[in-house]
Amino acid sequence: MYKIGIIDTIDHKGIELLKSNNNFSYEIITDLSKENLLTKLPEFDGVTLRRGKLDEEILKNCKKLKVIARHGVGYDNVDIAFLKKNDMTLLVTHNSTSTSPAEHVMFMILNIYKGRETFHTMVRDGNFHKAIHLKIDDNFELLNKNILIVGFGRIGKKLIKKCLGFDMNVLVYDPYVEEEIISSFGGKKILDLEDGLKVADILSLSVPLNKETKNFITLKQMFLMKKKAIIINISRGGIINEDDLNKALNDKIIAFAGIDVFEKEPPELSNPLLKNKRVLLSPHAATFTKEGLEKMSMETVQNIIDFFENKIEEVKIVKL
Ligand SMILES: NC(=O)c1ccc[n+]([C@@H]2O[C@H](COP(=O)([O-])OP(=O)(O)OC[C@H]3O[C@@H](n4cnc5c(N)ncnc54)[C@H](O)[C@@H]3O)[C@@H](O)[C@H]2O)c1
């Protein structure tokens, strides 16, 4: 029997799936402190990982550990160099983690483009008739707007369909995806990021956080953008430099941002983005839909089961 550590709470459907399989026992770990992970993790053959950081110090104690199944696709909370050196497998949720984030990008774009809370508050406060006197400078149609999607993986490929449904022009910057693939989805491949930034009304980021993408968008890039441009980041904090973003918004270099992810999570209450009126916020919740969380939980656990039953699909295995 394999012993599985469920690091951090996940939807009950995944737990039930594990419970129904006699080859596995499990324990749920909700204390994510380093001290607790150092003492608890050595007893497991495999773990699922939502929040919680697995660094070298923790991993080197885990002599039995063969597999880590991320509840999600990003793995910047795992020391992958250590996994590689020690022949440990890292799995991600390939099927369940893109629909809700792509919808969340649309939720943010539509919120920003369609007046956010202004109209709602007006009606609720008995100011219905005042709408006609509002100067409508910041509400837009999506028709013919240029969206630049940076990162054309699972999320990017879901997002493009939604944008085309709104009759937007879709530009894609992803040096690792061939032009034919992008055009088969109805997008236009951009070879030089700067060319895309100059014409984008909306920039949406769906890239992993790594050495190449850290501080990918700084003031330098934002200066190239239109003053009315908006940026949506549902990928990872740190891909946009937060200080630069705050400055660009305050100095009206760009118009607005939708931010789901932060350099430090949870962000400090003193983080100026939290108070900036030109930012729409969500708490790393792009996957937080009933369906999204159920599917992620089930896929994460199924990945662990498939790994030990030697039938894990290649596409779920991270090439370390
Ligand atoms: N906010 C959330 O809850 C949430 C949910 C899911 C995913 N994410 C984040 O979104 C990221 C993307 O998810 P995905 O499933 O689409 O990943 P993916 O691996 O399927 O796609 C990432 C794409 O980015 C491209 N890319 C890598 N480096 C690039 C670069 N320098 N410039 C341009 N493109 C580059 C890759 O070629 C790939 O096509 C994840 O890594 C994760 O960090 C966040």
GROMACS .gro file of C-alpha atoms and ligand atoms in nm:
model
  364
    1MET     CA    1   0.000   0.000   0.000
    2TYR     CA    2   0.125   0.348  -0.091
    3LYS     CA    3   0.099   0.629   0.159
    4ILE     CA    4   0.002   0.964   0.008
    5GLY     CA    5   0.034   1.305   0.172
    6ILE     CA    6  -0.232   1.554   0.061
    7ILE     CA    7  -0.047   1.881   0.119
    8ASP     CA    8  -0.308   2.154   0.169
    9THR     CA    9  -0.684   2.111   0.140
   10ILE     CA   10  -0.833   2.005  -0.194
   11ASP     CA   11  -1.192   1.948  -0.305
   12HIS     CA   12  -1.351   1.645  -0.136
   13LYS     CA   13  -1.410   1.468  -0.470
   14GLY     CA   14  -1.038   1.398  -0.507
   15ILE     CA   15  -1.015   1.268  -0.151
   16GLU     CA   16  -1.310   1.036  -0.218
   17LEU     CA   17  -1.135   0.905  -0.527
   18LEU     CA   18  -0.828   0.815  -0.323
   19LYS     CA   19  -1.040   0.668  -0.046
   20SER     CA   20  -1.211   0.436  -0.296
   21ASN     CA   21  -0.878   0.281  -0.404
   22ASN     CA   22  -0.749   0.005  -0.174
   23ASN     CA   23  -0.387   0.048  -0.284
   24PHE     CA   24  -0.358   0.384  -0.112
   25SER     CA   25  -0.379   0.533   0.234
   26TYR     CA   26  -0.359   0.906   0.285
   27GLU     CA   27  -0.321   1.188   0.532
   28ILE     CA   28  -0.423   1.549   0.481
   29ILE     CA   29  -0.161   1.804   0.588
   30THR     CA   30  -0.299   2.148   0.659
   31ASP     CA   31  -0.006   2.287   0.860
   32LEU     CA   32   0.218   2.408   0.578
   33SER     CA   33   0.497   2.539   0.801
   34LYS     CA   34   0.848   2.427   0.714
   35GLU     CA   35   0.888   2.260   1.055
   36ASN     CA   36   0.579   2.050   0.999
   37LEU     CA   37   0.666   1.955   0.640
   38LEU     CA   38   1.020   1.860   0.752
   39THR     CA   39   0.887   1.612   1.006
   40LYS     CA   40   0.574   1.484   0.826
   41LEU     CA   41   0.683   1.430   0.466
   42PRO     CA   42   0.943   1.151   0.508
   43GLU     CA   43   0.666   0.896   0.568
   44PHE     CA   44   0.503   0.937   0.224
   45ASP     CA   45   0.555   0.757  -0.108
   46GLY     CA   46   0.383   1.036  -0.298
   47VAL     CA   47   0.233   1.376  -0.224
   48THR     CA   48  -0.018   1.609  -0.384
   49LEU     CA   49   0.082   1.973  -0.351
   50ARG     CA   50  -0.134   2.282  -0.360
   51ARG     CA   51   0.017   2.562  -0.148
   52GLY     CA   52   0.331   2.486   0.054
   53LYS     CA   53   0.694   2.514  -0.047
   54LEU     CA   54   0.906   2.204  -0.102
   55ASP     CA   55   1.268   2.315  -0.093
   56GLU     CA   56   1.587   2.108  -0.088
   57GLU     CA   57   1.603   2.091   0.288
   58ILE     CA   58   1.259   1.932   0.305
   59LEU     CA   59   1.299   1.708   0.001
   60LYS     CA   60   1.632   1.558   0.105
   61ASN     CA   61   1.463   1.407   0.411
   62CYS     CA   62   1.202   1.234   0.194
   63LYS     CA   63   1.381   0.907   0.117
   64LYS     CA   64   1.061   0.726   0.010
   65LEU     CA   65   0.914   1.004  -0.199
   66LYS     CA   66   0.881   0.915  -0.568
   67VAL     CA   67   0.626   1.160  -0.698
   68ILE     CA   68   0.485   1.507  -0.640
   69ALA     CA   69   0.152   1.579  -0.809
   70ARG     CA   70   0.085   1.951  -0.829
   71HIS     CA   71  -0.272   2.066  -0.783
   72GLY     CA   72  -0.222   2.308  -1.072
   73VAL     CA   73   0.036   2.364  -1.343
   74GLY     CA   74   0.286   2.612  -1.197
   75TYR     CA   75   0.568   2.455  -0.998
   76ASP     CA   76   0.770   2.750  -0.877
   77ASN     CA   77   0.710   2.623  -0.519
   78VAL     CA   78   0.916   2.307  -0.578
   79ASP     CA   79   1.295   2.274  -0.602
   80ILE     CA   80   1.303   2.115  -0.946
   81ALA     CA   81   1.683   2.094  -0.959
   82PHE     CA   82   1.666   1.861  -0.658
   83LEU     CA   83   1.392   1.649  -0.818
   84LYS     CA   84   1.597   1.612  -1.132
   85LYS     CA   85   1.913   1.510  -0.946
   86ASN     CA   86   1.724   1.256  -0.737
   87ASP     CA   87   1.505   1.107  -1.007
   88MET     CA   88   1.176   1.218  -0.853
   89THR     CA   89   0.874   1.274  -1.079
   90LEU     CA   90   0.672   1.594  -1.093
   91LEU     CA   91   0.319   1.581  -1.233
   92VAL     CA   92   0.081   1.864  -1.325
   93THR     CA   93  -0.290   1.888  -1.397
   94HIS     CA   94  -0.299   1.909  -1.772
   95ASN     CA   95  -0.674   1.894  -1.842
   96SER     CA   96  -0.850   2.082  -1.567
   97THR     CA   97  -0.655   2.402  -1.513
   98SER     CA   98  -0.719   2.617  -1.818
   99THR     CA   99  -1.092   2.678  -1.866
  100SER     CA  100  -1.152   2.869  -1.542
  101PRO     CA  101  -0.836   3.085  -1.577
  102ALA     CA  102  -0.923   3.173  -1.938
  103GLU     CA  103  -1.274   3.266  -1.823
  104HIS     CA  104  -1.120   3.468  -1.539
  105VAL     CA  105  -0.923   3.674  -1.791
  106MET     CA  106  -1.252   3.749  -1.970
  107PHE     CA  107  -1.417   3.831  -1.636
  108MET     CA  108  -1.142   4.085  -1.568
  109ILE     CA  109  -1.146   4.234  -1.917
  110LEU     CA  110  -1.524   4.271  -1.914
  111ASN     CA  111  -1.525   4.416  -1.564
  112ILE     CA  112  -1.268   4.674  -1.662
  113TYR     CA  113  -1.425   4.753  -1.999
  114LYS     CA  114  -1.785   4.768  -1.884
  115GLY     CA  115  -1.788   5.006  -1.591
  116ARG     CA  116  -1.711   4.766  -1.308
  117GLU     CA  117  -1.915   4.857  -1.003
  118THR     CA  118  -2.011   5.206  -1.114
  119PHE     CA  119  -2.342   5.115  -1.280
  120HIS     CA  120  -2.432   4.856  -1.020
  121THR     CA  121  -2.375   5.103  -0.736
  122MET     CA  122  -2.570   5.377  -0.914
  123VAL     CA  123  -2.881   5.164  -0.947
  124ARG     CA  124  -2.853   5.028  -0.596
  125ASP     CA  125  -2.815   5.382  -0.453
  126GLY     CA  126  -3.119   5.517  -0.637
  127ASN     CA  127  -2.911   5.710  -0.892
  128PHE     CA  128  -3.040   5.529  -1.199
  129HIS     CA  129  -3.108   5.849  -1.395
  130LYS     CA  130  -2.756   5.984  -1.336
  131ALA     CA  131  -2.600   5.736  -1.577
  132ILE     CA  132  -2.704   5.945  -1.871
  133HIS     CA  133  -2.488   6.233  -1.746
  134LEU     CA  134  -2.176   6.021  -1.693
  135LYS     CA  135  -1.880   6.093  -1.916
  136ILE     CA  136  -1.831   5.749  -2.070
  137ASP     CA  137  -1.457   5.758  -2.141
  138ASP     CA  138  -1.350   5.428  -1.994
  139ASN     CA  139  -1.616   5.186  -2.114
  140PHE     CA  140  -1.539   5.014  -2.440
  141GLU     CA  141  -1.659   4.755  -2.687
  142LEU     CA  142  -1.435   4.455  -2.737
  143LEU     CA  143  -1.511   4.452  -3.109
  144ASN     CA  144  -1.187   4.496  -3.309
  145LYS     CA  145  -0.972   4.552  -2.999
  146ASN     CA  146  -0.623   4.403  -3.017
  147ILE     CA  147  -0.543   4.154  -2.746
  148LEU     CA  148  -0.184   4.036  -2.711
  149ILE     CA  149  -0.171   3.692  -2.550
  150VAL     CA  150   0.175   3.619  -2.412
  151GLY     CA  151   0.214   3.243  -2.362
  152PHE     CA  152   0.015   3.016  -2.593
  153GLY     CA  153  -0.015   2.701  -2.386
  154ARG     CA  154  -0.323   2.549  -2.229
  155ILE     CA  155  -0.468   2.880  -2.104
  156GLY     CA  156  -0.369   3.081  -2.412
  157LYS     CA  157  -0.538   2.829  -2.641
  158LYS     CA  158  -0.862   2.846  -2.440
  159LEU     CA  159  -0.849   3.224  -2.418
  160ILE     CA  160  -0.811   3.285  -2.790
  161LYS     CA  161  -1.145   3.119  -2.865
  162LYS     CA  162  -1.325   3.344  -2.617
  163CYS     CA  163  -1.157   3.656  -2.759
  164LEU     CA  164  -1.247   3.562  -3.116
  165GLY     CA  165  -1.603   3.508  -2.998
  166PHE     CA  166  -1.601   3.877  -2.902
  167ASP     CA  167  -1.462   3.971  -3.249
  168MET     CA  168  -1.126   4.083  -3.112
  169ASN     CA  169  -0.799   4.067  -3.308
  170VAL     CA  170  -0.568   3.823  -3.138
  171LEU     CA  171  -0.192   3.861  -3.145
  172VAL     CA  172   0.018   3.591  -2.983
  173TYR     CA  173   0.372   3.613  -2.851
  174ASP     CA  174   0.517   3.272  -2.774
  175PRO     CA  175   0.858   3.194  -2.924
  176TYR     CA  176   0.807   2.824  -2.852
  177VAL     CA  177   0.486   2.779  -3.054
  178GLU     CA  178   0.495   2.760  -3.432
  179GLU     CA  179   0.319   3.015  -3.649
  180GLU     CA  180   0.101   2.749  -3.816
  181ILE     CA  181  -0.041   2.641  -3.480
  182ILE     CA  182  -0.120   2.998  -3.379
  183SER     CA  183  -0.284   3.076  -3.713
  184SER     CA  184  -0.483   2.752  -3.704
  185PHE     CA  185  -0.642   2.891  -3.385
  186GLY     CA  186  -0.714   3.225  -3.559
  187GLY     CA  187  -0.427   3.426  -3.404
  188LYS     CA  188  -0.136   3.620  -3.552
  189LYS     CA  189   0.210   3.527  -3.431
  190ILE     CA  190   0.422   3.819  -3.313
  191LEU     CA  191   0.796   3.764  -3.340
  192ASP     CA  192   0.909   4.071  -3.150
  193LEU     CA  193   0.729   4.138  -2.820
  194GLU     CA  194   0.774   4.514  -2.863
  195ASP     CA  195   0.571   4.511  -3.188
  196GLY     CA  196   0.284   4.347  -3.004
  197LEU     CA  197   0.301   4.579  -2.705
  198LYS     CA  198   0.281   4.889  -2.925
  199VAL     CA  199  -0.054   4.791  -3.077
  200ALA     CA  200  -0.214   4.600  -2.788
  201ASP     CA  201  -0.529   4.736  -2.625
  202ILE     CA  202  -0.515   4.444  -2.384
  203LEU     CA  203  -0.212   4.245  -2.274
  204SER     CA  204  -0.285   3.909  -2.111
  205LEU     CA  205  -0.008   3.700  -1.956
  206SER     CA  206  -0.024   3.321  -1.947
  207VAL     CA  207   0.341   3.217  -1.911
  208PRO     CA  208   0.517   3.022  -1.636
  209LEU     CA  209   0.736   3.209  -1.388
  210ASN     CA  210   1.101   3.125  -1.453
  211LYS     CA  211   1.433   3.303  -1.495
  212GLU     CA  212   1.331   3.415  -1.844
  213THR     CA  213   0.991   3.554  -1.746
  214LYS     CA  214   1.075   3.714  -1.409
  215ASN     CA  215   1.024   4.091  -1.454
  216PHE     CA  216   0.911   4.025  -1.809
  217ILE     CA  217   0.697   4.340  -1.800
  218THR     CA  218   0.861   4.647  -1.648
  219LEU     CA  219   0.823   5.022  -1.704
  220LYS     CA  220   1.030   4.987  -2.019
  221GLN     CA  221   0.768   4.762  -2.179
  222MET     CA  222   0.473   4.960  -2.040
  223PHE     CA  223   0.612   5.280  -2.192
  224LEU     CA  224   0.570   5.118  -2.533
  225MET     CA  225   0.200   5.053  -2.475
  226LYS     CA  226  -0.102   5.268  -2.553
  227LYS     CA  227  -0.219   5.496  -2.270
  228LYS     CA  228  -0.560   5.327  -2.281
  229ALA     CA  229  -0.405   4.978  -2.264
  230ILE     CA  230  -0.491   4.736  -1.986
  231ILE     CA  231  -0.286   4.445  -1.854
  232ILE     CA  232  -0.428   4.122  -1.711
  233ASN     CA  233  -0.201   3.890  -1.514
  234ILE     CA  234  -0.343   3.558  -1.401
  235SER     CA  235  -0.015   3.368  -1.446
  236ARG     CA  236   0.230   3.443  -1.162
  237GLY     CA  237   0.334   3.742  -0.956
  238GLY     CA  238   0.680   3.869  -1.045
  239ILE     CA  239   0.621   3.838  -1.420
  240ILE     CA  240   0.511   4.200  -1.403
  241ASN     CA  241   0.727   4.414  -1.178
  242GLU     CA  242   0.477   4.536  -0.917
  243ASP     CA  243   0.649   4.866  -0.835
  244ASP     CA  244   0.669   4.950  -1.203
  245LEU     CA  245   0.306   4.857  -1.259
  246ASN     CA  246   0.196   5.079  -0.974
  247LYS     CA  247   0.399   5.368  -1.113
  248ALA     CA  248   0.271   5.313  -1.468
  249LEU     CA  249  -0.089   5.321  -1.344
  250ASN     CA  250  -0.038   5.629  -1.126
  251ASP     CA  251   0.145   5.815  -1.403
  252LYS     CA  252  -0.121   5.711  -1.658
  253ILE     CA  253   0.131   5.534  -1.875
  254ILE     CA  254  -0.127   5.256  -1.904
  255ALA     CA  255  -0.492   5.268  -1.800
  256PHE     CA  256  -0.579   4.971  -1.582
  257ALA     CA  257  -0.472   4.628  -1.462
  258GLY     CA  258  -0.644   4.308  -1.354
  259ILE     CA  259  -0.422   4.121  -1.109
  260ASP     CA  260  -0.487   3.773  -0.971
  261VAL     CA  261  -0.131   3.689  -0.864
  262PHE     CA  262   0.133   3.865  -0.657
  263GLU     CA  263   0.508   3.855  -0.599
  264LYS     CA  264   0.437   3.769  -0.238
  265GLU     CA  265   0.117   3.585  -0.154
  266PRO     CA  266  -0.076   3.690   0.034
  267PRO     CA  267   0.042   4.042  -0.050
  268GLU     CA  268   0.127   4.278   0.235
  269LEU     CA  269  -0.159   4.515   0.315
  270SER     CA  270   0.093   4.792   0.247
  271ASN     CA  271   0.133   4.676  -0.116
  272PRO     CA  272   0.023   4.989  -0.306
  273LEU     CA  273  -0.151   4.785  -0.576
  274LEU     CA  274  -0.414   4.689  -0.318
  275LYS     CA  275  -0.518   5.052  -0.281
  276ASN     CA  276  -0.472   5.156  -0.643
  277LYS     CA  277  -0.812   5.246  -0.793
  278ARG     CA  278  -0.687   5.142  -1.134
  279VAL     CA  279  -0.645   4.780  -1.036
  280LEU     CA  280  -0.903   4.504  -1.025
  281LEU     CA  281  -0.791   4.239  -0.777
  282SER     CA  282  -0.857   3.872  -0.709
  283PRO     CA  283  -0.679   3.643  -0.459
  284HIS     CA  284  -0.503   3.393  -0.689
  285ALA     CA  285  -0.848   3.263  -0.760
  286ALA     CA  286  -0.853   3.218  -1.138
  287THR     CA  287  -0.933   2.849  -1.095
  288PHE     CA  288  -1.184   2.901  -0.816
  289THR     CA  289  -1.503   2.779  -0.972
  290LYS     CA  290  -1.701   2.483  -0.849
  291GLU     CA  291  -1.623   2.284  -1.161
  292GLY     CA  292  -1.261   2.400  -1.180
  293LEU     CA  293  -1.173   2.297  -0.825
  294GLU     CA  294  -1.355   1.965  -0.847
  295LYS     CA  295  -1.182   1.876  -1.171
  296MET     CA  296  -0.840   1.983  -1.044
  297SER     CA  297  -0.873   1.782  -0.727
  298MET     CA  298  -0.984   1.470  -0.917
  299GLU     CA  299  -0.710   1.506  -1.179
  300THR     CA  300  -0.438   1.561  -0.917
  301VAL     CA  301  -0.535   1.244  -0.732
  302GLN     CA  302  -0.586   1.047  -1.053
  303ASN     CA  303  -0.233   1.149  -1.155
  304ILE     CA  304  -0.093   0.998  -0.835
  305ILE     CA  305  -0.293   0.678  -0.888
  306ASP     CA  306  -0.190   0.653  -1.253
  307PHE     CA  307   0.175   0.709  -1.161
  308PHE     CA  308   0.181   0.416  -0.917
  309GLU     CA  309  -0.020   0.201  -1.158
  310ASN     CA  310   0.234   0.279  -1.433
  311LYS     CA  311  -0.018   0.439  -1.665
  312ILE     CA  312   0.053   0.808  -1.623
  313GLU     CA  313   0.023   1.004  -1.950
  314GLU     CA  314   0.348   1.160  -2.074
  315VAL     CA  315   0.184   1.501  -2.106
  316LYS     CA  316   0.131   1.517  -1.727
  317ILE     CA  317   0.501   1.464  -1.651
  318VAL     CA  318   0.712   1.779  -1.623
  319LYS     CA  319   1.035   1.745  -1.826
  320LEU     CA  320   1.289   1.843  -1.564
  321LIG     N1  321  -0.397   3.220  -1.137
  321LIG     C1  322  -0.416   3.090  -1.137
  321LIG     O1  323  -0.490   3.036  -1.057
  321LIG     C2  324  -0.344   3.005  -1.240
  321LIG     C3  325  -0.408   2.890  -1.288
  321LIG     C4  326  -0.342   2.814  -1.386
  321LIG     C5  327  -0.217   2.853  -1.432
  321LIG     N2  328  -0.158   2.963  -1.382
  321LIG     C6  329  -0.026   3.005  -1.430
  321LIG     O2  330  -0.036   3.024  -1.570
  321LIG     C7  331   0.079   2.971  -1.634
  321LIG     C8  332   0.039   2.924  -1.772
  321LIG     O3  333  -0.048   2.811  -1.761
  321LIG     P1  334  -0.069   2.711  -1.883
  321LIG     O4  335  -0.143   2.594  -1.831
  321LIG     O5  336  -0.120   2.782  -2.001
  321LIG     O6  337   0.084   2.669  -1.906
  321LIG     P2  338   0.147   2.599  -2.033
  321LIG     O7  339   0.275   2.540  -1.987
  321LIG     O8  340   0.047   2.512  -2.100
  321LIG     O9  341   0.177   2.722  -2.131
  321LIG     C9  342   0.274   2.819  -2.107
  321LIG    C10  343   0.316   2.877  -2.239
  321LIG    O10  344   0.408   2.983  -2.214
  321LIG    C11  345   0.504   2.979  -2.316
  321LIG     N3  346   0.624   3.050  -2.276
  321LIG    C12  347   0.723   3.009  -2.193
  321LIG     N4  348   0.818   3.104  -2.183
  321LIG    C13  349   0.776   3.208  -2.259
  321LIG    C14  350   0.829   3.335  -2.287
  321LIG     N5  351   0.945   3.375  -2.236
  321LIG     N6  352   0.760   3.417  -2.369
  321LIG    C15  353   0.641   3.379  -2.423
  321LIG     N7  354   0.586   3.259  -2.401
  321LIG    C16  355   0.653   3.174  -2.318
  321LIG    C17  356   0.529   2.832  -2.340
  321LIG    O11  357   0.586   2.810  -2.470
  321LIG    C18  358   0.388   2.776  -2.330
  321LIG    O12  359   0.325   2.768  -2.455
  321LIG    C19  360   0.124   2.859  -1.542
  321LIG    O13  361   0.265   2.840  -1.552
  321LIG    C20  362   0.084   2.903  -1.405
  321LIG    O14  363   0.192   2.964  -1.341
  321LIG    C21  364  -0.219   3.040  -1.287
   0.00000   0.00000   0.00000
